[in-house]
CSV table of C-alpha atoms and ligand atoms in Angstrom, one decimal:
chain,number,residue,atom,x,y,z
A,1,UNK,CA,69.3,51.7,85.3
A,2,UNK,CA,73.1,52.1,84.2
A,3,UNK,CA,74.9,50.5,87.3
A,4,UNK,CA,78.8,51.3,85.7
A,5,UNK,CA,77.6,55.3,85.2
A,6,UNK,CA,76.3,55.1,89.2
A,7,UNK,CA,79.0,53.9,90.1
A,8,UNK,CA,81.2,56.6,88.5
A,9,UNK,CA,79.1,59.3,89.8
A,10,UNK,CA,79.1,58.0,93.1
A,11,UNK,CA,82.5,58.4,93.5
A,12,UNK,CA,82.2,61.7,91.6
A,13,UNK,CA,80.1,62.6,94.3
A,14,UNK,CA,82.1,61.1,97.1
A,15,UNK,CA,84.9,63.4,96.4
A,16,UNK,CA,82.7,66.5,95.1
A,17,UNK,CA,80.2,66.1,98.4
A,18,UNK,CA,82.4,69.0,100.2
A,19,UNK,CA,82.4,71.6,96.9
A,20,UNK,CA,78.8,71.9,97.1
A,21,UNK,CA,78.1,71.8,100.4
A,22,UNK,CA,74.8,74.1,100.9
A,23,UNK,CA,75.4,75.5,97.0
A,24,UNK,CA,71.8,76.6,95.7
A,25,UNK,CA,69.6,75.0,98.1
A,26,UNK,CA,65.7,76.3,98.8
A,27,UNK,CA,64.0,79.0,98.5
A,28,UNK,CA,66.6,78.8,95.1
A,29,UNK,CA,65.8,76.3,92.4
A,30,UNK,CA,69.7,77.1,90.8
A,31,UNK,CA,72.2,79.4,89.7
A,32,UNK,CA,69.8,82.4,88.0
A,33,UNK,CA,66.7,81.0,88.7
A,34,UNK,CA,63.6,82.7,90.6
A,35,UNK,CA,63.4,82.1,93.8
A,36,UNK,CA,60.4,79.9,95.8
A,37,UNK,CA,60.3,82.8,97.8
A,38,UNK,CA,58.4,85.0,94.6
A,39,UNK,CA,57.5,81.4,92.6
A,40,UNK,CA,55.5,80.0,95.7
A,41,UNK,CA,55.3,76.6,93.9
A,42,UNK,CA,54.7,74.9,97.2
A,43,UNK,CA,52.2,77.2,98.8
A,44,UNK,CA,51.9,76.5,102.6
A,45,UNK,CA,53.7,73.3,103.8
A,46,UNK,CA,52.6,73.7,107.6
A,47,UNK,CA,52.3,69.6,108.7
A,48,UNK,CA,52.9,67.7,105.7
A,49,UNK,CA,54.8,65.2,104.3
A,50,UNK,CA,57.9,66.1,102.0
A,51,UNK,CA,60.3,64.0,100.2
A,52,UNK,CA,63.7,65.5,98.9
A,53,UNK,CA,65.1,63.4,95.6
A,54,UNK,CA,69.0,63.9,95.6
A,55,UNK,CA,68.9,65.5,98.9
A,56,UNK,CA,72.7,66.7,98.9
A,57,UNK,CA,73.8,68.3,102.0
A,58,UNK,CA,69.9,68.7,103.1
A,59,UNK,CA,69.7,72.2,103.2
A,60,UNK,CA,66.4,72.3,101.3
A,61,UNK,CA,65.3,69.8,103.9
A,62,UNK,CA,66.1,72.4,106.3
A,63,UNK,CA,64.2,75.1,104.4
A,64,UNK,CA,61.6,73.0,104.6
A,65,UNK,CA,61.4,72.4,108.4
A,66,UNK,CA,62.2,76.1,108.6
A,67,UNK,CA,58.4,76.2,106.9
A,68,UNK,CA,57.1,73.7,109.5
A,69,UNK,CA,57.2,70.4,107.1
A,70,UNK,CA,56.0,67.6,109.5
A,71,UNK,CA,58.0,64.7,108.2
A,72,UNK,CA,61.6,65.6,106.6
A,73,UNK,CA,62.5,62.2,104.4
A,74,UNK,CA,65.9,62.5,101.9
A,75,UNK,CA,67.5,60.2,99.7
A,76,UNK,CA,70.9,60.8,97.7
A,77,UNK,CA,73.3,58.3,95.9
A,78,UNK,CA,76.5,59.9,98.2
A,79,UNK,CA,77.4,58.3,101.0
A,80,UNK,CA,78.7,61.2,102.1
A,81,UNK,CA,76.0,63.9,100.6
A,82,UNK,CA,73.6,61.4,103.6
A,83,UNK,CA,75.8,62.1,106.4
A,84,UNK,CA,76.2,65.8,106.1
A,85,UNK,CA,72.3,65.8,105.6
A,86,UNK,CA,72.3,64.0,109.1
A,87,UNK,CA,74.3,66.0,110.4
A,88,UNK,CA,72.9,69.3,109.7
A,89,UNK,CA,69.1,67.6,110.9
A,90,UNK,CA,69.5,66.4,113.6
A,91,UNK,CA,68.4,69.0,116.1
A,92,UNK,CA,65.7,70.1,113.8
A,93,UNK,CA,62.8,68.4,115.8
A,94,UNK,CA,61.1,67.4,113.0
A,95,UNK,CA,61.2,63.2,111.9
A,96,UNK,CA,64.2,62.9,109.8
A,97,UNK,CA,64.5,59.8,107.3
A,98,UNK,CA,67.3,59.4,105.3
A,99,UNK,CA,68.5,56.8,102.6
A,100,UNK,CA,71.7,55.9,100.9
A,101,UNK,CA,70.1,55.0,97.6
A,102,UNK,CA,70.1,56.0,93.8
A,103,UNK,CA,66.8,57.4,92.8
A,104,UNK,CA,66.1,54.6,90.6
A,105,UNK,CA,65.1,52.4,93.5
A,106,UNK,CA,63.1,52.7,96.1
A,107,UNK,CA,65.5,52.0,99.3
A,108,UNK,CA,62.4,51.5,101.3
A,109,UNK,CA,59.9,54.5,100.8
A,110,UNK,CA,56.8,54.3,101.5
A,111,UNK,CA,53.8,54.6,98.5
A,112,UNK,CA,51.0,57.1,98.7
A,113,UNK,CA,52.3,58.8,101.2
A,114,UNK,CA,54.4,62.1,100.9
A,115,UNK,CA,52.5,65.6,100.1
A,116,UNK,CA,55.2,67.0,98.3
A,117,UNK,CA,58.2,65.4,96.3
A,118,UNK,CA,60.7,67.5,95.1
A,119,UNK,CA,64.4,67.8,93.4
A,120,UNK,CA,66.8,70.8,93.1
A,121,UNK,CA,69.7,69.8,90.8
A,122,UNK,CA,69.4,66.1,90.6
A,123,UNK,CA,66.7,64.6,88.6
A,124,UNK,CA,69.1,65.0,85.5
A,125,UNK,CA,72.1,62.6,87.1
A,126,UNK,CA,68.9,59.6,86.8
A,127,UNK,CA,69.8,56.7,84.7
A,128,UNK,CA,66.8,55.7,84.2
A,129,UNK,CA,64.3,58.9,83.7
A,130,UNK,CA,61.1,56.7,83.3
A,131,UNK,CA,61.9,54.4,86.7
A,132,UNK,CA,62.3,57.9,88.6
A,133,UNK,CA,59.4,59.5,87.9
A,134,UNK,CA,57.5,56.4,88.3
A,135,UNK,CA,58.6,56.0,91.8
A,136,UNK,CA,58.1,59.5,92.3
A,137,UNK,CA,54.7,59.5,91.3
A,138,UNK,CA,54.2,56.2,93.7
A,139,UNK,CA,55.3,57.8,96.6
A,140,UNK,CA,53.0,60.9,96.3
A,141,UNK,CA,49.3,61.1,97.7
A,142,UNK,CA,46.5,61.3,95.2
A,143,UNK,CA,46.6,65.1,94.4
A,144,UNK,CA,50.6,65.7,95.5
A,145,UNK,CA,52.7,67.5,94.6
A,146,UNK,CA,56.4,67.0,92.3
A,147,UNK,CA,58.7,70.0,91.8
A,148,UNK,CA,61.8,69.7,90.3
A,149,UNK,CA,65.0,72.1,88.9
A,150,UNK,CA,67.5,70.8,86.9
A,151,UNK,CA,69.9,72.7,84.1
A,152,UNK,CA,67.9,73.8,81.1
A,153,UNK,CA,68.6,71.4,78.5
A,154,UNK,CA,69.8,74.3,76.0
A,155,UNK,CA,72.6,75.5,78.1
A,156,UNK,CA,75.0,72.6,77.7
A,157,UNK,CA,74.3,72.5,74.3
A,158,UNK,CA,75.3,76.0,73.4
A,159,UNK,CA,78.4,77.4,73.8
A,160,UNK,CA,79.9,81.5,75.2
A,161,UNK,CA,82.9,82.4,72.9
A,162,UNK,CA,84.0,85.6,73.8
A,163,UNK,CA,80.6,86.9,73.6
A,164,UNK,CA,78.9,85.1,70.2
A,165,UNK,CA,76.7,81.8,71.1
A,166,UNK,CA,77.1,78.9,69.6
A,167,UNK,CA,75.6,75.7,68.9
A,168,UNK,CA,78.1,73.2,70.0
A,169,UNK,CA,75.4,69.7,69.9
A,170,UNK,CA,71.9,69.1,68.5
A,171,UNK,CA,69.2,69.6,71.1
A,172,UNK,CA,67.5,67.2,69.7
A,173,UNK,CA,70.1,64.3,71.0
A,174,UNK,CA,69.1,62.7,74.5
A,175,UNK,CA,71.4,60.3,76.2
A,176,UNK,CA,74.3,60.1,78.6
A,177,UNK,CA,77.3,62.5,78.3
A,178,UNK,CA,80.7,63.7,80.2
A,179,UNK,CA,80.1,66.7,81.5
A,180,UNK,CA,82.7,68.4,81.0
A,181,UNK,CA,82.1,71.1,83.5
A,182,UNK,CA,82.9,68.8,85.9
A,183,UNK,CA,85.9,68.1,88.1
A,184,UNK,CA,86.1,64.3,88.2
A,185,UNK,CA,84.5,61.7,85.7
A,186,UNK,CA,80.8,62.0,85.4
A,187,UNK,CA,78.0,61.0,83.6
A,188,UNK,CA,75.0,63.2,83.2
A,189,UNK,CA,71.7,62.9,81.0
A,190,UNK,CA,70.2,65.0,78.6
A,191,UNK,CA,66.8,65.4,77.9
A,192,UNK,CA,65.0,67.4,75.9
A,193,UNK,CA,62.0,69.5,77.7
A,194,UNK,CA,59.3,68.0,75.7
A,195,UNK,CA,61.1,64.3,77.1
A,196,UNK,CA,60.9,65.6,80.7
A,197,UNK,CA,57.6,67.0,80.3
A,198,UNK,CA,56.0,63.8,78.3
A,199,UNK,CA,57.2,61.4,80.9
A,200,UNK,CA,55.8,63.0,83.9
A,201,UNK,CA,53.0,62.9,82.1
A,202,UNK,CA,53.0,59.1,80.7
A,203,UNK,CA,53.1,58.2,84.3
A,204,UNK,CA,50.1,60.2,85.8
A,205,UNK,CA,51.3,63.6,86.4
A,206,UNK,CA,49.5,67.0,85.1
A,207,UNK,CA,51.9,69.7,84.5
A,208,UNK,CA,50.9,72.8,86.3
A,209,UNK,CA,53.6,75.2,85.5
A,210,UNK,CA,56.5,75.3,83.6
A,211,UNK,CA,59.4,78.3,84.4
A,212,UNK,CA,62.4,78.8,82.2
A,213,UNK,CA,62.6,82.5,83.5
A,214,UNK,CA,66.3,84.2,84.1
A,215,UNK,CA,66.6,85.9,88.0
A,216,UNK,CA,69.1,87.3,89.1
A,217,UNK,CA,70.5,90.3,91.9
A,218,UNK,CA,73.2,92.1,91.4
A,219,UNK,CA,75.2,90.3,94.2
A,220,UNK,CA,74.3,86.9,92.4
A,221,UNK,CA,76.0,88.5,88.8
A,222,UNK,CA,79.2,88.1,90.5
A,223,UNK,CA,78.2,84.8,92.6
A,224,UNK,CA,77.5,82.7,89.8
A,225,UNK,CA,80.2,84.3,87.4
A,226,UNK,CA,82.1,80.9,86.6
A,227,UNK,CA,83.1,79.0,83.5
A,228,UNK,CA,80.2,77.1,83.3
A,229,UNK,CA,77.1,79.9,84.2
A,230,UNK,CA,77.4,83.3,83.1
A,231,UNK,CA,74.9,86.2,83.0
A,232,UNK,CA,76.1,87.6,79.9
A,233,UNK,CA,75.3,83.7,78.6
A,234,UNK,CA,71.9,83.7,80.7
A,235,UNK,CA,70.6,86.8,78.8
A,236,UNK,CA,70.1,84.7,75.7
A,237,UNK,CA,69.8,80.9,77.5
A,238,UNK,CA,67.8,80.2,80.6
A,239,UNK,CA,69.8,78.4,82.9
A,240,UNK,CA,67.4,76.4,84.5
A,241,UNK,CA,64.1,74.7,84.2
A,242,UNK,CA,61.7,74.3,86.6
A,243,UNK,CA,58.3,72.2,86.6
A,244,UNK,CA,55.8,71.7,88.8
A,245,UNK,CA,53.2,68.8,88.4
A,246,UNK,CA,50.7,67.0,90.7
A,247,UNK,CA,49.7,63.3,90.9
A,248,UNK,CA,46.4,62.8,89.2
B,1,SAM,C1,73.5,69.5,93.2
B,1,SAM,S1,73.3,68.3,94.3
B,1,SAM,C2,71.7,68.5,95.0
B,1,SAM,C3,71.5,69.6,96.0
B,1,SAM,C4,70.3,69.4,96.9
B,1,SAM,N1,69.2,68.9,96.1
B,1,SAM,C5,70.0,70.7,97.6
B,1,SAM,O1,68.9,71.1,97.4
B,1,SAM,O2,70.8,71.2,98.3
B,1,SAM,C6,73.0,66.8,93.4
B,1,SAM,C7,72.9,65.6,94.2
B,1,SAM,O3,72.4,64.5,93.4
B,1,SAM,C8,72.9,63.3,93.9
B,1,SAM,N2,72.8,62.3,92.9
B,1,SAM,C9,73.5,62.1,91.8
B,1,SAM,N3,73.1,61.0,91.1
B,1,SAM,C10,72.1,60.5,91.8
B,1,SAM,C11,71.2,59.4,91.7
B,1,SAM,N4,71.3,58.6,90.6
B,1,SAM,N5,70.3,59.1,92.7
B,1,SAM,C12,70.3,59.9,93.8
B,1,SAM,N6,71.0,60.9,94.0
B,1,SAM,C13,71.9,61.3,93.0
B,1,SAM,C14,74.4,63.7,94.3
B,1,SAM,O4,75.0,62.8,95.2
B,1,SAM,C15,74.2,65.1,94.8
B,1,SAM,O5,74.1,65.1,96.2
């Protein structure tokens, strides 16, 4: 765990916290991905147990009481990310836990418990890939479930210049960088695929499904049309990666 980058990122966060308030949340896995709605990944969550890793704003936490979860439990690094999260639960009616915590400690979880684990967006900020998905796999049931959507590791590393794509990095090189996407000083992780998918599975996970796939409506064309996401871009480059696994 890299304690000065957390701490940079939390105050990133701190001040970003408003910007994305309720950006991409379930049924969407990110800017151009498929839906949950046509990917299904969860199947029916009637009464169970779900656990949201880098919770944000807890929108997906409401998507998932919207689908009858049981037990709503969140944790996020942002002070502030938590509170909006409480906020927006807290007439749900469901049990709502939520901790202040990087995902590279458990603030208190409880082990062999949740159904479902999942992440939209946040499983790339970890420090410390290996300690996440080691916790992660310690919180799930025998036979649970871990979803997660991050950026697809290729799309940071080439770059749109007036329409010809270039690489700007190696793939091949993991590690922290500054994103330079980003407004104030952060630190984000790349990983290659095969690094993602390898450590799920060091630490007990079977990968069920894998989706790099490009969606998009014609409303979101415009939506997403920023500096950093582009369709024209998208067309060559998925966006985002999505993978599903379950705790052997
Ligand atoms: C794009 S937002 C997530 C959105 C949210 N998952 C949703 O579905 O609406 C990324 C979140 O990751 C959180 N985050 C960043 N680094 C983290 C870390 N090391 N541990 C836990 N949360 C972290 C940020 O505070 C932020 O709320």
């Amino acid at each position: 765990m890299n304690t000065k980058s957390l701490e940079k990122n939390k105050h990133s966060w701190e001040a970003a916290a408003e910007r994305f308030y309720g950006r991409n949340p379930l049924p969407e896995y990110g800017p151009m991905a498929p839906l949950e709605d046509d990917l299904n990944l969860f199947g029916d969550i009637t009464n169970l147990k779900v656990l949201d890793i880098g919770c944000g704003s807890g929108h997906s936490l409401q998507y998932m009481n919207q689908r009858n979860a049981a037990e709503l439990w969140g944790l996020d690094l942002s002070e502030k990310q938590i509170n909006a999260a409480r906020s927006l639960l807290v007439n749900c009616g469901s049990s709502v836990q939520l901790f202040q915590s990087p995902m590279e400690l458990n603030p208190g979880l409880p082990e062999n418990y949740f159904d479902i684990v999942y992440s939209i967006y946040a499983l790339g900020w970890t420090t410390d890939l290996d300690k996440t998905l080691s916790n992660i796999n310690k919180y799930l049931k025998q036979g649970g479930v871990f979803v997660f959507s991050w950026e697809h590791p290729l799309h940071s590393r080439v770059s749109n210049e007036g329409g010809a794509l270039t690489f700007n990095k190696s793939y091949h090189e993991e590690g922290p960088y500054d994103h330079e996407g980003w407004g104030n000083p952060a630190i984000m992780q790349q990983f290659r695929i095969s690094t993602y998918m390898n450590t799920l599975i060091s630490h007990g996970f079977q990968i069920e499904k894998v989706i790099e796939d490009v969606w998009c409506s014609e409303e979101d064309i415009q939506r997403h049309e920023n500096r950093w996401y582009s369709f024209e871009k998208a067309k060559s480059i998925p966006t985002t990666l999505i993978i599903k696994s379950r705790k052997l």
